[in-house]
Amino acid sequence: MSLEERTLELLIGPQHPASGHMRLVAKIDGDIVVELRPNIGYVHRSVEKLAEVKKFLQIIPLVERPSLADTTANNLAYVMALEKLLGIDPPERAKYLRTLLAEINRIHSHLYGLGIHGVMIGSSTAYMWCFGDREPFLELAQELTGARLTYSYIIPGGVRRDLPKGFAERAEKAIKYLEGRMKDYFDIYFNNPVVKARLEGVGVLSKEDAIKLGVTGPNLRASGVAYDVRRAEPYAAYPHLDFDVITEEEGDCYARVMVRVREIMESIKIIRQVLKEIPEGPILHESYEKLIPPKLREEMKQRGVVKFPSVFANLRVPAGEAISRVEGGRGEVVFHVISDGKLSPYRMRMVTPSFRNVILFEHLTRGARVADIPAIYGSLDYFPPEADR
Amino acid sequence: MNIIDLLFQPYIFIPLVFPGLIAAFVLLLIIIWLERKIAAKVQLRYGPLYVLKPLGGVIQTIADLLRYLFQEPIIPKDVDKVAFLLTPVFLFGLAYLPLVIIPISPTYYAFRSDLSLLIALALATLAPIFTLIMGWASNNKFSLIGSVREGYLVTSYEMPIFLSALSMAVLYNSLDLVEIAEAQRKIWGVFLNPVAAANMLVLIYMSTSKFPFEIPEAESEIVAGPYTEYSGIIYGLVMGASYIKLYVLSLIYSILFLGGWNPSPSPDPLISGGVLFLKAFILVAFGAFLRAVYPRFRIDQAVNIGWRIAFPLSLLSILISLILILGGVSFGS
Amino acid sequence: MKIEDLKNMIEENLRGIDVEITTREPNIIDVKVSRDKIIEVAEKLKGKGFDHVKSVTAVDYPGERFEVIYIVSSYESPLSYFLVSLRTSLPYDDPRMSSLLSVWPSVLYQEHEEHDLMGIEFEGNPRMGERLLLPESYEGIPPLRKEFKVKVEGIDA
Amino acid sequence: MGVERTARHLRAIFTGMKYLFIGPRLTIMYPDEIEELPESYRGMIEYDWDSCIKCSLCAMVCPADAMKMYVSKEESEREGKVVKRPGINYTRCVFCGFCVDICPTNSLRFTGVHDVAYYTYEEQIYTPQEFSKGVPKPIYDREPKKVKAILDEKRGIVYEPSGRS
């Protein structure tokens, strides 16, 4: 019986408990995956086309929506591209606040990825624990920005809210809680022999393949490539902060999970530094601050809530091109904004980490078992809307 | 003999009332609720709550049962109707069969034979056949894969279970459950042959696809395995069958290793039966608790455990029993 | 490593090919090349250590030309600080160029997307002709082209 | 190898047991307990009719085309020129708060209301007059208790009653 007759074509998704908004077309021979092609595009909204009909400031909520669990990275990358075109640099305090929100977002984005991966290999406890322990960080973000996930916190020239009083103490409590829980996570899930059996040696990505396929984020670093945009091209407050780039060597599902867990610990270290070293000062660039009527400016300082200058409604960005990149939770976000001096960008290219990691589905599942498909899918922390945009 | 006395005749009472239909059904309702509550508590949440709130939603399963009863069971167009509809009935019905042979006190048993252990285990092996038929009848790729996985699992747990049971039968020099239970008056089987006890416990959880062996209906891989196309009461029957099988195997396990009804305060069948039921309940509850601790194995790993670990261990446990016998440990009448 | 010495290194590396190299901002080098020389330039850049493509952008200048921009970089420092934007322009009526898949496998999905949404033909890329993000049944103007108009609402009710 | 693996099995089961008996719970009993949201929370928007200077900046900046300018007839006649006031369409609003932050006279303000349900689509589109009548109150069938989310080192989040209900 030739290979064609033996193989069964299995359509995993988009209506499937563990496929997300995409379809995996898997050709399987018995329990072995012969070939798997991801079929994406189910939640494609063409953010790049919409951006060409929206004004510059209106694009901020638009670019955040695709990667809902990690919105700060897209928001920050887009605004950094605008600031390069506008030729302005945000005040120091605003840079520290951007870093603070980016790291809080990284922690609960990693917890989101770990939780989804947990339920994909069967551990509903890992899922419930991770999603439960995300809550304190969503509360922190809600207190700082006013929203739980869709912050739109970063605007050209600075940020929209100042640090509430007593935020550092509450943040310290949330961090101590997560640190205290880590031992139980390791006992019940990460060191669980069944988890190790399901993840170790599964979906191995060699260092050469990781580089050849151009993947990014924890999936890249788990194969031994020490590339992190926060070190390669430091932005916001990262030049002044001391942190390590987390890497593992094996490049299998377990290594990817371990990179995310250790990155949570690293983000905790960063948050503590930011909250300790954050300088005083304005949180909006003075060229915009002086456009605000004095009475509102006083109130702004006193309430810590930034008022937009009316020019923001029709922000005009000088003609030119800007490329910016940011290390999001799932990997490197690259923005390429081309402006022709009008109210809307001429062309905005947004490359998200999941779109660069989608090639791994084909590569890692060749020869794997059917039960390895969800294990590999979850370990990539892949988010379909982020890949489709 | 009026109807009441007839009811209390052992050959009616055991299969129908105590360890049989009604007790199993009540245990089924409680254990599904308990599983969700245990998993909820370990996962920092409450679980079912709003049905009879003061008691923590204890009749949630009854509410689910009513929902299943009134839900329309959707029968897909090109499905093998006869097999599709009958297999759940057989699966649920035959899951009770081994209960007829299980004694609950030295004098009170429905049917006694000197091969009762073999009969009980043999009847317990009927279930997987219907899962296979169910998978084929649903005409769905995921069901097919799920049922083939069940087939693989059967090959890897059925034999070691029999061998472990055999090792205890060798120790007690009898295949009759009543004699086995009576022989453990002084010391339980688990202390004599712990290898067989541990091995058989793991195999019981493998045979009823409890975590970490929840492989045939692995939700994140093959939707619901053989039960994908089922809905309404036929799904309810199928879901309940695996718990009944776990209950039956736990009863057999309690008799073999945990001394059956021993240290029962009085020879009255209800009391000694209660002790046996309690032990079985604890085993079933522990199976439910495992859902909150473990992810699931891959099918090749489970078969690997069955052949490379469980099978040699069951041979070893037979060896241990033989050594104990030769060493002069004697039981029996 | 400063941007000037990288620029000199690239200039020296690409001697003999008519290529236009300019530097922009602290870490971006633009390399403009015609479409039939792009594979050669790509191989030379890869030889220098630029091992992956971060983004493939096609820009539509209606009636005039299409511009395809490859943002290339390396994972190892010191090159990881720099971005090289390798650009070529295609005539508007014949948006075809050879795919760089043979040089950088990481362009597979990006080129496929630009083909799907902008209608650029990358010869050598196995995914041409297939849809990636658009529904299989979609016919008509590739949506990212300027001639594809999107309904816009004013601020009045 | 086998011994260490068994030890890990037992540790996993023991951790599960630990949480079974002494584990905290993170659940907030939503309809009976509602969380008192921080002051900066971006909920539904209230519109102050008088302080509005009708500059239509909010409609210009709205990313989701939710804020639209309605011509208000009687004011246009009275002042002789076209007067437009903002009305909001909550089916489109993404609660980003750009309109509130750009309004030069603070006549658009946030409220903590976020859990309001509507029967029809049209009900969610507010003309300026309805918009200025204030934010609808959520309807609960039992009087909910207001609780505050307190971050806690041992239990993550603890919801303590915050007095005023």
mmCIF file of N, CA, C and O in Angstrom, chain A residues 37-41 44 48-49 52-53 84 210-215 220 225 227 232-233 321-323 325 332 334 336 338 346-347 349 351 355-356 358-359 362 388-389, chain C residues 24-25 27-28 51-52 54-62 69 71 75-76 80-81 83 87 105-106 109-110 113-114 117 127 130 132-133 143-146 148 150 152:
data_model
loop_
_atom_site.group_PDB
_atom_site.id
_atom_site.type_symbol
_atom_site.label_atom_id
_atom_site.label_comp_id
_atom_site.label_asym_id
_atom_site.label_seq_id
_atom_site.Cartn_x
_atom_site.Cartn_y
_atom_site.Cartn_z
ATOM 1 N N ARG A 37 0.832 21.148 7.348
ATOM 2 C CA ARG A 37 0.849 22.510 6.788
ATOM 3 C C ARG A 37 -0.139 23.375 7.576
ATOM 4 O O ARG A 37 -1.322 23.037 7.644
ATOM 5 N N PRO A 38 0.367 24.442 8.200
ATOM 6 C CA PRO A 38 -0.588 25.340 8.866
ATOM 7 C C PRO A 38 -1.367 26.139 7.821
ATOM 8 O O PRO A 38 -0.787 26.605 6.836
ATOM 9 N N ASN A 39 -2.673 26.273 8.030
ATOM 10 C CA ASN A 39 -3.519 27.038 7.099
ATOM 11 C C ASN A 39 -4.045 28.218 7.889
ATOM 12 O O ASN A 39 -4.974 28.087 8.675
ATOM 13 N N ILE A 40 -3.360 29.373 7.738
ATOM 14 C CA ILE A 40 -3.697 30.514 8.603
ATOM 15 C C ILE A 40 -4.548 31.514 7.812
ATOM 16 O O ILE A 40 -4.849 31.286 6.642
ATOM 17 N N GLY A 41 -4.968 32.572 8.482
ATOM 18 C CA GLY A 41 -5.736 33.600 7.784
ATOM 19 C C GLY A 41 -7.178 33.664 8.244
ATOM 20 O O GLY A 41 -7.957 34.473 7.761
ATOM 21 N N HIS A 44 -7.697 37.112 9.766
ATOM 22 C CA HIS A 44 -6.908 38.175 9.118
ATOM 23 C C HIS A 44 -7.766 39.415 8.915
ATOM 24 O O HIS A 44 -8.841 39.334 8.310
ATOM 25 N N GLU A 48 -2.471 46.151 8.049
ATOM 26 C CA GLU A 48 -1.630 47.038 7.251
ATOM 27 C C GLU A 48 -2.467 47.894 6.307
ATOM 28 O O GLU A 48 -2.136 49.045 6.019
ATOM 29 N N LYS A 49 -3.583 47.342 5.795
ATOM 30 C CA LYS A 49 -4.434 48.149 4.898
ATOM 31 C C LYS A 49 -5.222 49.170 5.721
ATOM 32 O O LYS A 49 -5.346 50.338 5.339
ATOM 33 N N GLU A 52 -3.572 52.347 6.527
ATOM 34 C CA GLU A 52 -3.407 53.377 5.489
ATOM 35 C C GLU A 52 -4.607 54.307 5.418
ATOM 36 O O GLU A 52 -4.560 55.331 4.736
ATOM 37 N N VAL A 53 -5.712 53.968 6.101
ATOM 38 C CA VAL A 53 -6.863 54.884 6.059
ATOM 39 C C VAL A 53 -7.121 55.490 7.426
ATOM 40 O O VAL A 53 -8.066 56.226 7.615
ATOM 41 N N LYS A 84 10.891 58.163 15.678
ATOM 42 C CA LYS A 84 12.080 58.315 14.814
ATOM 43 C C LYS A 84 11.755 59.279 13.671
ATOM 44 O O LYS A 84 12.551 60.139 13.305
ATOM 45 N N ALA A 210 17.178 27.075 13.696
ATOM 46 C CA ALA A 210 16.528 28.251 14.297
ATOM 47 C C ALA A 210 16.987 29.507 13.558
ATOM 48 O O ALA A 210 16.179 30.379 13.212
ATOM 49 N N ILE A 211 18.264 29.578 13.279
ATOM 50 C CA ILE A 211 18.779 30.767 12.573
ATOM 51 C C ILE A 211 18.299 30.739 11.125
ATOM 52 O O ILE A 211 17.797 31.731 10.581
ATOM 53 N N LYS A 212 18.362 29.580 10.500
ATOM 54 C CA LYS A 212 17.986 29.473 9.067
ATOM 55 C C LYS A 212 16.523 29.886 8.895
ATOM 56 O O LYS A 212 16.182 30.636 7.972
ATOM 57 N N LEU A 213 15.656 29.452 9.813
ATOM 58 C CA LEU A 213 14.225 29.723 9.631
ATOM 59 C C LEU A 213 13.853 31.121 10.136
ATOM 60 O O LEU A 213 12.709 31.523 10.002
ATOM 61 N N GLY A 214 14.787 31.807 10.770
ATOM 62 C CA GLY A 214 14.529 33.186 11.175
ATOM 63 C C GLY A 214 13.482 33.302 12.271
ATOM 64 O O GLY A 214 12.719 34.273 12.311
ATOM 65 N N VAL A 215 13.432 32.294 13.194
ATOM 66 C CA VAL A 215 12.412 32.369 14.251
ATOM 67 C C VAL A 215 12.865 33.374 15.314
ATOM 68 O O VAL A 215 13.983 33.897 15.256
ATOM 69 N N LEU A 220 13.651 30.899 19.824
ATOM 70 C CA LEU A 220 15.013 31.033 19.282
ATOM 71 C C LEU A 220 16.020 30.829 20.402
ATOM 72 O O LEU A 220 16.957 30.054 20.285
ATOM 73 N N VAL A 225 20.535 30.412 20.816
ATOM 74 C CA VAL A 225 20.929 31.670 20.143
ATOM 75 C C VAL A 225 20.629 32.814 21.100
ATOM 76 O O VAL A 225 19.467 33.060 21.436
ATOM 77 N N TYR A 227 19.970 35.932 21.262
ATOM 78 C CA TYR A 227 19.583 37.184 20.597
ATOM 79 C C TYR A 227 18.363 37.758 21.280
ATOM 80 O O TYR A 227 17.320 37.089 21.394
ATOM 81 N N ALA A 232 20.408 43.677 21.854
ATOM 82 C CA ALA A 232 20.988 43.951 20.525
ATOM 83 C C ALA A 232 20.854 45.433 20.210
ATOM 84 O O ALA A 232 21.823 46.093 19.821
ATOM 85 N N GLU A 233 19.663 45.995 20.376
ATOM 86 C CA GLU A 233 19.476 47.431 20.117
ATOM 87 C C GLU A 233 18.635 47.990 21.268
ATOM 88 O O GLU A 233 17.426 48.124 21.154
ATOM 89 N N GLU A 321 11.137 57.260 6.176
ATOM 90 C CA GLU A 321 10.983 55.837 6.507
ATOM 91 C C GLU A 321 11.568 55.596 7.880
ATOM 92 O O GLU A 321 12.556 56.226 8.254
ATOM 93 N N ALA A 322 10.965 54.676 8.633
ATOM 94 C CA ALA A 322 11.545 54.352 9.957
ATOM 95 C C ALA A 322 11.339 52.865 10.202
ATOM 96 O O ALA A 322 10.287 52.315 9.889
ATOM 97 N N ILE A 323 12.381 52.245 10.715
ATOM 98 C CA ILE A 323 12.281 50.811 11.083
ATOM 99 C C ILE A 323 12.535 50.740 12.581
ATOM 100 O O ILE A 323 13.506 51.311 13.080
ATOM 101 N N ARG A 325 12.241 48.056 16.211
ATOM 102 C CA ARG A 325 12.008 46.677 16.685
ATOM 103 C C ARG A 325 12.018 46.654 18.205
ATOM 104 O O ARG A 325 12.705 47.454 18.846
ATOM 105 N N GLU A 332 10.415 39.128 18.670
ATOM 106 C CA GLU A 332 10.777 40.450 18.157
ATOM 107 C C GLU A 332 9.648 40.979 17.275
ATOM 108 O O GLU A 332 9.190 40.287 16.364
ATOM 109 N N VAL A 334 8.684 43.820 14.587
ATOM 110 C CA VAL A 334 9.383 44.756 13.689
ATOM 111 C C VAL A 334 8.340 45.636 13.000
ATOM 112 O O VAL A 334 7.356 45.127 12.457
ATOM 113 N N HIS A 336 7.857 48.817 10.155
ATOM 114 C CA HIS A 336 8.523 49.566 9.068
ATOM 115 C C HIS A 336 7.493 50.556 8.547
ATOM 116 O O HIS A 336 6.550 50.158 7.846
ATOM 117 N N ILE A 338 6.413 53.885 6.500
ATOM 118 C CA ILE A 338 6.815 54.809 5.421
ATOM 119 C C ILE A 338 5.777 55.924 5.373
ATOM 120 O O ILE A 338 4.576 55.635 5.204
ATOM 121 N N TYR A 346 1.920 56.093 4.484
ATOM 122 C CA TYR A 346 1.798 55.632 3.097
ATOM 123 C C TYR A 346 1.794 54.113 3.094
ATOM 124 O O TYR A 346 1.024 53.450 2.412
ATOM 125 N N ARG A 347 2.711 53.541 3.958
ATOM 126 C CA ARG A 347 2.714 52.071 4.038
ATOM 127 C C ARG A 347 3.208 51.698 5.426
ATOM 128 O O ARG A 347 4.193 52.262 5.909
ATOM 129 N N ARG A 349 4.355 48.406 7.651
ATOM 130 C CA ARG A 349 4.604 46.964 7.655
ATOM 131 C C ARG A 349 4.784 46.522 9.101
ATOM 132 O O ARG A 349 5.591 47.090 9.825
ATOM 133 N N VAL A 351 5.529 43.189 11.370
ATOM 134 C CA VAL A 351 5.882 41.757 11.412
ATOM 135 C C VAL A 351 5.893 41.331 12.878
ATOM 136 O O VAL A 351 6.634 41.897 13.685
ATOM 137 N N PHE A 355 4.065 35.464 13.448
ATOM 138 C CA PHE A 355 4.146 35.280 11.991
ATOM 139 C C PHE A 355 5.516 34.732 11.610
ATOM 140 O O PHE A 355 5.657 33.937 10.681
ATOM 141 N N ARG A 356 6.533 35.110 12.366
ATOM 142 C CA ARG A 356 7.875 34.579 12.051
ATOM 143 C C ARG A 356 8.055 33.180 12.606
ATOM 144 O O ARG A 356 8.910 32.432 12.134
ATOM 145 N N VAL A 358 5.584 30.869 12.571
ATOM 146 C CA VAL A 358 4.586 29.926 12.041
ATOM 147 C C VAL A 358 5.290 28.851 11.197
ATOM 148 O O VAL A 358 4.813 27.718 11.097
ATOM 149 N N ILE A 359 6.476 29.161 10.673
ATOM 150 C CA ILE A 359 7.197 28.184 9.825
ATOM 151 C C ILE A 359 7.620 26.969 10.661
ATOM 152 O O ILE A 359 7.828 25.870 10.151
ATOM 153 N N GLU A 362 5.608 23.472 10.363
ATOM 154 C CA GLU A 362 5.977 22.487 9.333
ATOM 155 C C GLU A 362 7.252 21.770 9.735
ATOM 156 O O GLU A 362 7.380 20.566 9.601
ATOM 157 N N ASP A 388 -1.905 36.376 11.824
ATOM 158 C CA ASP A 388 -2.744 36.764 10.684
ATOM 159 C C ASP A 388 -2.777 38.264 10.502
ATOM 160 O O ASP A 388 -2.799 38.772 9.396
ATOM 161 N N ARG A 389 -2.761 39.037 11.592
ATOM 162 C CA ARG A 389 -2.929 40.505 11.582
ATOM 163 C C ARG A 389 -4.105 40.910 10.710
ATOM 164 O O ARG A 389 -3.946 41.442 9.626
ATOM 165 N N ARG C 24 21.368 55.338 7.112
ATOM 166 C CA ARG C 24 20.244 56.108 7.690
ATOM 167 C C ARG C 24 20.207 55.819 9.184
ATOM 168 O O ARG C 24 20.416 54.678 9.590
ATOM 169 N N GLU C 25 19.958 56.818 9.970
ATOM 170 C CA GLU C 25 19.861 56.664 11.439
ATOM 171 C C GLU C 25 21.114 55.965 11.967
ATOM 172 O O GLU C 25 22.039 55.637 11.241
ATOM 173 N N ASN C 27 21.701 52.888 12.807
ATOM 174 C CA ASN C 27 22.121 51.489 12.561
ATOM 175 C C ASN C 27 21.497 50.903 11.306
ATOM 176 O O ASN C 27 21.382 49.692 11.181
ATOM 177 N N ILE C 28 21.042 51.749 10.326
ATOM 178 C CA ILE C 28 20.358 51.160 9.164
ATOM 179 C C ILE C 28 21.142 51.512 7.902
ATOM 180 O O ILE C 28 21.530 52.660 7.705
ATOM 181 N N ASP C 51 22.287 36.542 8.578
ATOM 182 C CA ASP C 51 21.801 35.169 8.418
ATOM 183 C C ASP C 51 20.273 35.048 8.355
ATOM 184 O O ASP C 51 19.763 33.952 8.176
ATOM 185 N N HIS C 52 19.519 36.127 8.551
ATOM 186 C CA HIS C 52 18.059 35.908 8.459
ATOM 187 C C HIS C 52 17.381 37.206 8.030
ATOM 188 O O HIS C 52 17.950 38.288 8.114
ATOM 189 N N LYS C 54 14.209 39.735 8.541
ATOM 190 C CA LYS C 54 13.188 40.039 9.556
ATOM 191 C C LYS C 54 11.864 40.409 8.896
ATOM 192 O O LYS C 54 10.797 40.107 9.411
ATOM 193 N N SER C 55 11.941 41.094 7.742
ATOM 194 C CA SER C 55 10.653 41.520 7.162
ATOM 195 C C SER C 55 10.809 41.723 5.661
ATOM 196 O O SER C 55 11.861 42.188 5.201
ATOM 197 N N VAL C 56 9.804 41.332 4.917
ATOM 198 C CA VAL C 56 9.779 41.585 3.475
ATOM 199 C C VAL C 56 8.613 42.547 3.223
ATOM 200 O O VAL C 56 7.464 42.225 3.539
ATOM 201 N N THR C 57 8.900 43.745 2.734
ATOM 202 C CA THR C 57 7.826 44.750 2.560
ATOM 203 C C THR C 57 7.727 45.111 1.093
ATOM 204 O O THR C 57 8.747 45.415 0.461
ATOM 205 N N ALA C 58 6.522 45.041 0.559
ATOM 206 C CA ALA C 58 6.318 45.504 -0.831
ATOM 207 C C ALA C 58 5.542 46.812 -0.764
ATOM 208 O O ALA C 58 4.525 46.897 -0.066
ATOM 209 N N VAL C 59 6.037 47.837 -1.416
ATOM 210 C CA VAL C 59 5.387 49.157 -1.377
ATOM 211 C C VAL C 59 4.910 49.475 -2.797
ATOM 212 O O VAL C 59 5.643 49.253 -3.776
ATOM 213 N N ASP C 60 3.666 49.931 -2.878
ATOM 214 C CA ASP C 60 3.034 50.134 -4.195
ATOM 215 C C ASP C 60 3.045 51.621 -4.529
ATOM 216 O O ASP C 60 2.462 52.436 -3.809
ATOM 217 N N TYR C 61 3.750 51.980 -5.588
ATOM 218 C CA TYR C 61 3.674 53.360 -6.076
ATOM 219 C C TYR C 61 2.874 53.304 -7.374
ATOM 220 O O TYR C 61 3.421 52.894 -8.415
ATOM 221 N N PRO C 62 1.567 53.621 -7.334
ATOM 222 C CA PRO C 62 0.691 53.343 -8.480
ATOM 223 C C PRO C 62 1.216 53.923 -9.784
ATOM 224 O O PRO C 62 1.688 55.068 -9.808
ATOM 225 N N ILE C 69 11.306 45.551 -0.180
ATOM 226 C CA ILE C 69 12.379 45.858 0.780
ATOM 227 C C ILE C 69 12.572 44.643 1.681
ATOM 228 O O ILE C 69 11.628 44.178 2.333
ATOM 229 N N ILE C 71 14.397 43.446 5.003
ATOM 230 C CA ILE C 71 15.183 43.911 6.167
ATOM 231 C C ILE C 71 15.969 42.709 6.670
ATOM 232 O O ILE C 71 15.384 41.699 7.107
ATOM 233 N N TYR C 75 21.906 37.301 13.937
ATOM 234 C CA TYR C 75 21.590 37.030 15.349
ATOM 235 C C TYR C 75 22.797 37.233 16.243
ATOM 236 O O TYR C 75 22.672 37.396 17.443
ATOM 237 N N GLU C 76 24.011 37.164 15.637
ATOM 238 C CA GLU C 76 25.191 37.318 16.496
ATOM 239 C C GLU C 76 25.607 38.790 16.530
ATOM 240 O O GLU C 76 25.506 39.494 15.515
ATOM 241 N N SER C 80 24.260 42.159 15.027
ATOM 242 C CA SER C 80 22.827 42.149 15.391
ATOM 243 C C SER C 80 22.326 43.564 15.659
ATOM 244 O O SER C 80 21.134 43.819 15.623
ATOM 245 N N TYR C 81 23.233 44.511 15.948
ATOM 246 C CA TYR C 81 22.792 45.895 16.192
ATOM 247 C C TYR C 81 22.325 46.535 14.879
ATOM 248 O O TYR C 81 21.463 47.409 14.870
ATOM 249 N N LEU C 83 20.802 46.897 10.850
ATOM 250 C CA LEU C 83 19.771 46.356 9.947
ATOM 251 C C LEU C 83 20.147 46.782 8.540
ATOM 252 O O LEU C 83 20.397 47.976 8.296
ATOM 253 N N ARG C 87 16.868 46.658 -1.075
ATOM 254 C CA ARG C 87 15.650 47.060 -1.792
ATOM 255 C C ARG C 87 15.857 46.915 -3.290
ATOM 256 O O ARG C 87 16.960 47.096 -3.796
ATOM 257 N N PRO C 105 15.982 30.901 3.908
ATOM 258 C CA PRO C 105 14.697 30.166 4.016
ATOM 259 C C PRO C 105 13.656 30.917 4.849
ATOM 260 O O PRO C 105 12.472 30.649 4.770
ATOM 261 N N SER C 106 14.120 31.903 5.654
ATOM 262 C CA SER C 106 13.159 32.587 6.538
ATOM 263 C C SER C 106 12.231 33.519 5.753
ATOM 264 O O SER C 106 11.335 34.121 6.347
ATOM 265 N N TYR C 109 7.388 32.496 4.305
ATOM 266 C CA TYR C 109 6.019 32.971 4.596
ATOM 267 C C TYR C 109 5.873 34.454 4.266
ATOM 268 O O TYR C 109 4.810 34.920 3.845
ATOM 269 N N GLN C 110 6.982 35.223 4.405
ATOM 270 C CA GLN C 110 6.866 36.667 4.166
ATOM 271 C C GLN C 110 6.640 36.923 2.670
ATOM 272 O O GLN C 110 5.749 37.703 2.291
ATOM 273 N N GLU C 113 3.209 36.040 1.768
ATOM 274 C CA GLU C 113 2.204 37.034 2.168
ATOM 275 C C GLU C 113 2.195 38.199 1.178
ATOM 276 O O GLU C 113 1.137 38.647 0.728
ATOM 277 N N GLU C 114 3.394 38.659 0.792
ATOM 278 C CA GLU C 114 3.409 39.802 -0.143
ATOM 279 C C GLU C 114 2.819 39.379 -1.487
ATOM 280 O O GLU C 114 2.153 40.166 -2.168
ATOM 281 N N LEU C 117 -1.062 39.359 -0.779
ATOM 282 C CA LEU C 117 -1.762 40.624 -0.518
ATOM 283 C C LEU C 117 -1.394 41.713 -1.516
ATOM 284 O O LEU C 117 -2.157 42.659 -1.724
ATOM 285 N N ARG C 127 5.283 28.510 -2.911
ATOM 286 C CA ARG C 127 3.910 28.799 -2.459
ATOM 287 C C ARG C 127 3.185 29.746 -3.424
ATOM 288 O O ARG C 127 2.084 30.189 -3.116
ATOM 289 N N GLU C 130 -0.806 30.067 -4.359
ATOM 290 C CA GLU C 130 -1.692 29.674 -3.241
ATOM 291 C C GLU C 130 -2.058 30.908 -2.433
ATOM 292 O O GLU C 130 -1.313 31.882 -2.410
ATOM 293 N N LEU C 132 -2.551 32.710 1.268
ATOM 294 C CA LEU C 132 -2.030 32.520 2.634
ATOM 295 C C LEU C 132 -3.026 33.100 3.633
ATOM 296 O O LEU C 132 -3.591 32.400 4.449
ATOM 297 N N LEU C 133 -3.281 34.404 3.488
ATOM 298 C CA LEU C 133 -4.174 35.023 4.476
ATOM 299 C C LEU C 133 -5.581 35.241 3.890
ATOM 300 O O LEU C 133 -6.563 35.257 4.617
ATOM 301 N N PRO C 143 -5.529 43.172 -2.105
ATOM 302 C CA PRO C 143 -6.040 44.235 -1.224
ATOM 303 C C PRO C 143 -5.036 45.280 -0.820
ATOM 304 O O PRO C 143 -5.397 46.423 -0.554
ATOM 305 N N LEU C 144 -3.771 44.966 -0.746
ATOM 306 C CA LEU C 144 -2.832 45.981 -0.245
ATOM 307 C C LEU C 144 -2.466 47.008 -1.314
ATOM 308 O O LEU C 144 -1.788 47.990 -1.027
ATOM 309 N N ARG C 145 -2.929 46.783 -2.544
ATOM 310 C CA ARG C 145 -2.589 47.766 -3.588
ATOM 311 C C ARG C 145 -3.413 49.024 -3.377
ATOM 312 O O ARG C 145 -4.531 48.985 -2.871
ATOM 313 N N LYS C 146 -2.850 50.152 -3.817
ATOM 314 C CA LYS C 146 -3.527 51.433 -3.571
ATOM 315 C C LYS C 146 -4.860 51.478 -4.309
ATOM 316 O O LYS C 146 -5.794 52.135 -3.890
ATOM 317 N N PHE C 148 -7.062 49.337 -4.476
ATOM 318 C CA PHE C 148 -8.126 48.679 -3.712
ATOM 319 C C PHE C 148 -8.597 49.668 -2.646
ATOM 320 O O PHE C 148 -7.843 50.018 -1.737
ATOM 321 N N VAL C 150 -10.809 51.320 0.416
ATOM 322 C CA VAL C 150 -11.501 50.876 1.639
ATOM 323 C C VAL C 150 -12.510 51.960 2.015
ATOM 324 O O VAL C 150 -12.210 53.157 1.903
ATOM 325 N N VAL C 152 -14.384 54.625 3.954
ATOM 326 C CA VAL C 152 -13.948 55.438 5.093
ATOM 327 C C VAL C 152 -15.130 56.294 5.544
ATOM 328 O O VAL C 152 -15.900 56.787 4.710
#
